CSV table of C-alpha atoms in Angstrom, one decimal:
chain,number,residue,atom,x,y,z
B,1,MET,CA,-24.5,-33.7,68.3
B,2,SER,CA,-26.9,-31.8,66.0
B,3,SER,CA,-27.8,-33.5,62.7
B,4,ALA,CA,-25.9,-32.2,59.7
B,5,CYS,CA,-27.6,-29.6,57.5
B,6,VAL,CA,-26.7,-26.6,55.3
B,7,HIS,CA,-26.8,-23.3,57.3
B,8,ILE,CA,-27.8,-20.6,55.0
B,9,VAL,CA,-26.7,-17.2,56.3
B,10,ASP,CA,-28.1,-14.3,54.2
B,11,ASP,CA,-29.9,-11.0,55.0
B,12,ASP,CA,-31.8,-11.2,51.7
B,13,GLU,CA,-35.0,-13.3,52.3
B,14,ALA,CA,-35.5,-14.1,48.6
B,15,ILE,CA,-32.0,-15.5,48.4
B,16,ARG,CA,-32.4,-17.5,51.6
B,17,ASP,CA,-35.7,-19.0,50.2
B,18,ALA,CA,-34.2,-19.7,46.7
B,19,LEU,CA,-31.2,-21.6,48.4
B,20,ALA,CA,-33.4,-23.5,50.7
B,21,TRP,CA,-35.6,-24.6,47.8
B,22,MET,CA,-32.6,-25.6,45.7
B,23,LEU,CA,-31.2,-27.6,48.5
B,24,LYS,CA,-34.5,-29.3,49.2
B,25,SER,CA,-34.8,-30.3,45.6
B,26,HIS,CA,-31.5,-32.1,46.1
B,27,ALA,CA,-32.7,-33.7,49.3
B,28,LEU,CA,-30.3,-31.6,51.4
B,29,PRO,CA,-31.7,-30.3,54.7
B,30,SER,CA,-31.1,-26.7,55.5
B,31,ARG,CA,-31.7,-24.0,58.1
B,32,SER,CA,-31.8,-20.2,57.4
B,33,TYR,CA,-30.4,-17.3,59.4
B,34,GLU,CA,-31.4,-13.7,58.6
B,35,SER,CA,-28.0,-12.3,59.8
B,36,ALA,CA,-24.5,-13.2,60.8
B,37,GLU,CA,-25.3,-12.2,64.4
B,38,TYR,CA,-28.3,-14.6,64.4
B,39,PHE,CA,-26.1,-17.4,63.1
B,40,LEU,CA,-23.4,-16.8,65.7
B,41,ALA,CA,-26.0,-16.8,68.5
B,42,SER,CA,-27.1,-20.2,67.3
B,43,TRP,CA,-23.6,-21.6,66.7
B,44,SER,CA,-22.1,-24.3,68.9
B,45,PRO,CA,-19.1,-26.7,68.4
B,46,GLU,CA,-21.6,-29.4,67.8
B,47,LEU,CA,-23.2,-27.6,64.8
B,48,ALA,CA,-22.7,-30.1,61.9
B,49,GLY,CA,-22.8,-29.7,58.1
B,50,CYS,CA,-21.6,-26.6,56.4
B,51,ALA,CA,-22.6,-22.9,56.1
B,52,VAL,CA,-23.4,-21.0,52.9
B,53,MET,CA,-22.9,-17.4,53.8
B,54,ASP,CA,-23.3,-14.1,51.9
B,55,MET,CA,-20.0,-12.0,52.0
B,56,ARG,CA,-21.8,-8.7,52.3
B,57,MET,CA,-24.7,-8.3,54.7
B,58,SER,CA,-26.1,-5.4,56.7
B,59,GLY,CA,-24.8,-5.4,60.2
B,60,MET,CA,-22.0,-8.0,60.6
B,61,THR,CA,-20.4,-8.9,57.3
B,62,GLY,CA,-19.8,-12.5,56.3
B,63,PHE,CA,-16.1,-11.9,56.5
B,64,ASP,CA,-16.4,-10.7,60.1
B,65,CYS,CA,-18.6,-13.6,61.0
B,66,PHE,CA,-16.0,-16.0,59.6
B,67,GLU,CA,-13.3,-14.2,61.6
B,68,GLU,CA,-15.4,-14.7,64.7
B,69,LEU,CA,-15.9,-18.4,63.8
B,70,LEU,CA,-12.1,-18.8,63.6
B,71,VAL,CA,-11.8,-17.1,67.1
B,72,ARG,CA,-14.2,-19.8,68.3
B,73,ASP,CA,-12.1,-22.6,66.8
B,74,SER,CA,-15.0,-23.5,64.5
B,75,THR,CA,-14.3,-26.3,62.0
B,76,LEU,CA,-17.6,-25.9,60.1
B,77,PRO,CA,-16.9,-25.6,56.4
B,78,VAL,CA,-17.9,-22.2,55.1
B,79,ILE,CA,-18.8,-21.5,51.4
B,80,PHE,CA,-19.2,-17.7,50.7
B,81,LEU,CA,-21.4,-16.2,48.1
B,82,THR,CA,-19.9,-13.0,46.8
B,83,GLY,CA,-20.4,-10.1,44.5
B,84,HIS,CA,-17.6,-9.3,41.9
B,85,GLY,CA,-16.3,-6.5,44.1
B,86,ASP,CA,-15.8,-8.8,47.0
B,87,VAL,CA,-13.7,-11.5,45.2
B,88,PRO,CA,-10.3,-10.2,46.8
B,89,LEU,CA,-12.0,-10.6,50.3
B,90,ALA,CA,-13.3,-14.0,49.4
B,91,VAL,CA,-9.8,-15.1,48.3
B,92,ALA,CA,-8.5,-13.9,51.6
B,93,THR,CA,-11.0,-16.1,53.5
B,94,LEU,CA,-9.8,-19.1,51.5
B,95,LYS,CA,-6.2,-18.4,52.7
B,96,LYS,CA,-7.7,-18.4,56.3
B,97,GLY,CA,-9.5,-21.7,55.7
B,98,ALA,CA,-12.9,-21.1,54.1
B,99,PHE,CA,-14.0,-24.0,52.1
B,100,ASP,CA,-14.7,-22.1,48.8
B,101,PHE,CA,-16.5,-19.1,47.4
B,102,PHE,CA,-19.0,-18.5,44.5
B,103,GLU,CA,-19.4,-15.3,42.6
B,104,LYS,CA,-22.9,-14.2,41.9
B,105,PRO,CA,-24.7,-15.3,39.7
B,106,PHE,CA,-23.5,-18.7,40.5
B,107,ASP,CA,-24.0,-22.1,38.8
B,108,ASP,CA,-26.5,-24.0,40.9
B,109,ALA,CA,-25.1,-27.5,40.0
B,110,ALA,CA,-21.5,-26.4,40.8
B,111,LEU,CA,-22.6,-24.9,44.2
B,112,ILE,CA,-24.6,-28.0,45.0
B,113,THR,CA,-21.5,-30.2,44.2
B,114,ARG,CA,-19.3,-28.1,46.6
B,115,ILE,CA,-21.9,-28.1,49.3
B,116,GLN,CA,-22.1,-32.0,49.1
B,117,GLU,CA,-18.2,-32.0,49.2
B,118,ALA,CA,-18.2,-29.7,52.3
B,119,LEU,CA,-20.9,-31.8,54.1
B,120,ALA,CA,-18.7,-35.0,53.3
B,121,ALA,CA,-15.6,-33.3,54.7
B,122,ASP,CA,-17.4,-32.3,57.8
B,123,ALA,CA,-18.8,-35.7,58.4
B,124,SER,CA,-15.4,-37.3,57.7
B,125,ARG,CA,-13.6,-35.0,60.2
B,126,ARG,CA,-16.2,-35.6,62.9
B,127,ALA,CA,-16.0,-39.4,62.4
B,128,ALA,CA,-12.2,-39.2,62.7
B,129,GLU,CA,-12.6,-37.2,66.0
B,130,ALA,CA,-15.1,-39.6,67.4
B,131,SER,CA,-12.7,-42.5,66.5
B,132,VAL,CA,-9.9,-40.7,68.3
B,133,ASP,CA,-12.2,-40.1,71.3
B,134,SER,CA,-13.1,-43.8,71.3
B,135,VAL,CA,-9.5,-44.9,71.3
B,136,ARG,CA,-8.8,-42.6,74.3
B,137,CYS,CA,-11.7,-44.0,76.2
B,138,ARG,CA,-10.5,-47.5,75.6
B,139,LEU,CA,-7.0,-46.5,76.7
B,140,ALA,CA,-8.4,-45.0,79.9
B,141,ASN,CA,-10.0,-48.3,80.8
B,142,LEU,CA,-6.7,-50.2,80.9
B,143,THR,CA,-5.1,-51.1,84.2
B,144,ALA,CA,-1.4,-50.1,84.9
B,145,ARG,CA,-0.3,-53.6,84.3
B,146,GLU,CA,-2.3,-53.9,81.0
B,147,ARG,CA,-0.6,-50.6,79.8
B,148,GLN,CA,2.8,-51.9,80.8
B,149,ILE,CA,2.2,-55.1,78.8
B,150,MET,CA,0.7,-53.1,75.9
B,151,GLU,CA,4.0,-51.1,75.6
B,152,LEU,CA,6.0,-54.4,75.6
B,153,VAL,CA,3.6,-56.0,73.0
B,154,LEU,CA,4.0,-52.8,70.8
B,155,ALA,CA,7.7,-53.2,71.1
B,156,GLY,CA,7.4,-56.6,69.4
B,157,LYS,CA,8.2,-58.7,72.5
B,158,PHE,CA,6.8,-62.3,72.9
B,159,ASN,CA,4.9,-63.4,75.9
B,160,LYS,CA,7.8,-65.4,77.4
B,161,VAL,CA,10.1,-62.2,77.1
B,162,ILE,CA,7.5,-60.1,78.7
B,163,ALA,CA,7.0,-62.6,81.6
B,164,ASP,CA,10.7,-62.6,82.2
B,165,GLU,CA,11.0,-58.8,82.1
B,166,LEU,CA,8.1,-58.3,84.5
B,167,LYS,CA,8.9,-61.3,86.6
B,168,ILE,CA,5.4,-62.7,86.3
B,169,SER,CA,4.2,-66.1,84.9
B,170,MET,CA,3.6,-66.6,81.2
B,171,ARG,CA,0.0,-67.5,82.0
B,172,THR,CA,-0.5,-64.1,83.8
B,173,VAL,CA,0.9,-62.3,80.7
B,174,GLU,CA,-1.5,-64.2,78.5
B,175,VAL,CA,-4.5,-63.2,80.8
B,176,HIS,CA,-3.5,-59.6,80.8
B,177,ARG,CA,-2.8,-59.5,77.0
B,178,ALA,CA,-6.2,-61.1,76.4
B,179,ASN,CA,-7.9,-58.5,78.6
B,180,LEU,CA,-5.8,-55.8,76.8
B,181,PHE,CA,-6.9,-56.9,73.4
B,182,ASP,CA,-10.5,-57.2,74.5
B,183,LYS,CA,-10.6,-53.6,76.0
B,184,MET,CA,-8.9,-52.2,72.9
B,185,GLN,CA,-11.2,-54.2,70.6
B,186,VAL,CA,-8.4,-55.7,68.6
B,187,LYS,CA,-7.4,-59.3,67.7
B,188,THR,CA,-3.7,-58.9,67.0
B,189,ALA,CA,-0.7,-56.8,68.0
B,190,VAL,CA,-0.6,-55.4,64.4
B,191,GLU,CA,-4.2,-54.2,64.8
B,192,LEU,CA,-3.3,-52.6,68.1
B,193,ALA,CA,-0.4,-50.8,66.6
B,194,ASN,CA,-2.5,-49.6,63.7
B,195,LEU,CA,-5.3,-48.4,66.0
B,196,LEU,CA,-2.8,-46.4,68.1
B,197,LYS,CA,-1.5,-44.8,64.9
B,198,GLY,CA,-5.0,-43.8,64.0
B,199,LYS,CA,-5.1,-46.3,61.0
B,200,ALA,CA,-7.7,-48.6,62.2
């Protein structure tokens, strides 16, 4: 996965440079793109961080770029910079899932705060996705018998009951249960239940 940074998308070089300098002064890495087309050509689902994008650019507009990102199922938070006349369009992007918009001239401190929040939101979502993927991998490593015992453990059944139901010895249940907990990286049935609910 690419390291998180702020992706500045603006066709005005002076604004790109000013934003990059402002971000650098707050220890926030950035990468600049001179057009929406250039940004889309560099985009991939692994692109992490957030985008700060001008609403009105020559060629493809920020709004059109955002629409294309939605088509691509992008989850990258997008903050728009907009002139007064584009506020209704910016509001429309919020309804479609944009992170925020700032009317020019914007307050630097307020923009930095929202950029930090967008970066945190993206990092949090990616961590949650990685956690879900990790649980899926652990589940995939279970044997059919371990899955069977997992279902019965989650149903709150004791080892003796599980042994009777599956017509195996209690010792065999204990071994499978220990292997199950080891593979799922949990110590108790409660931890297992919480993990599978996405709480752990």
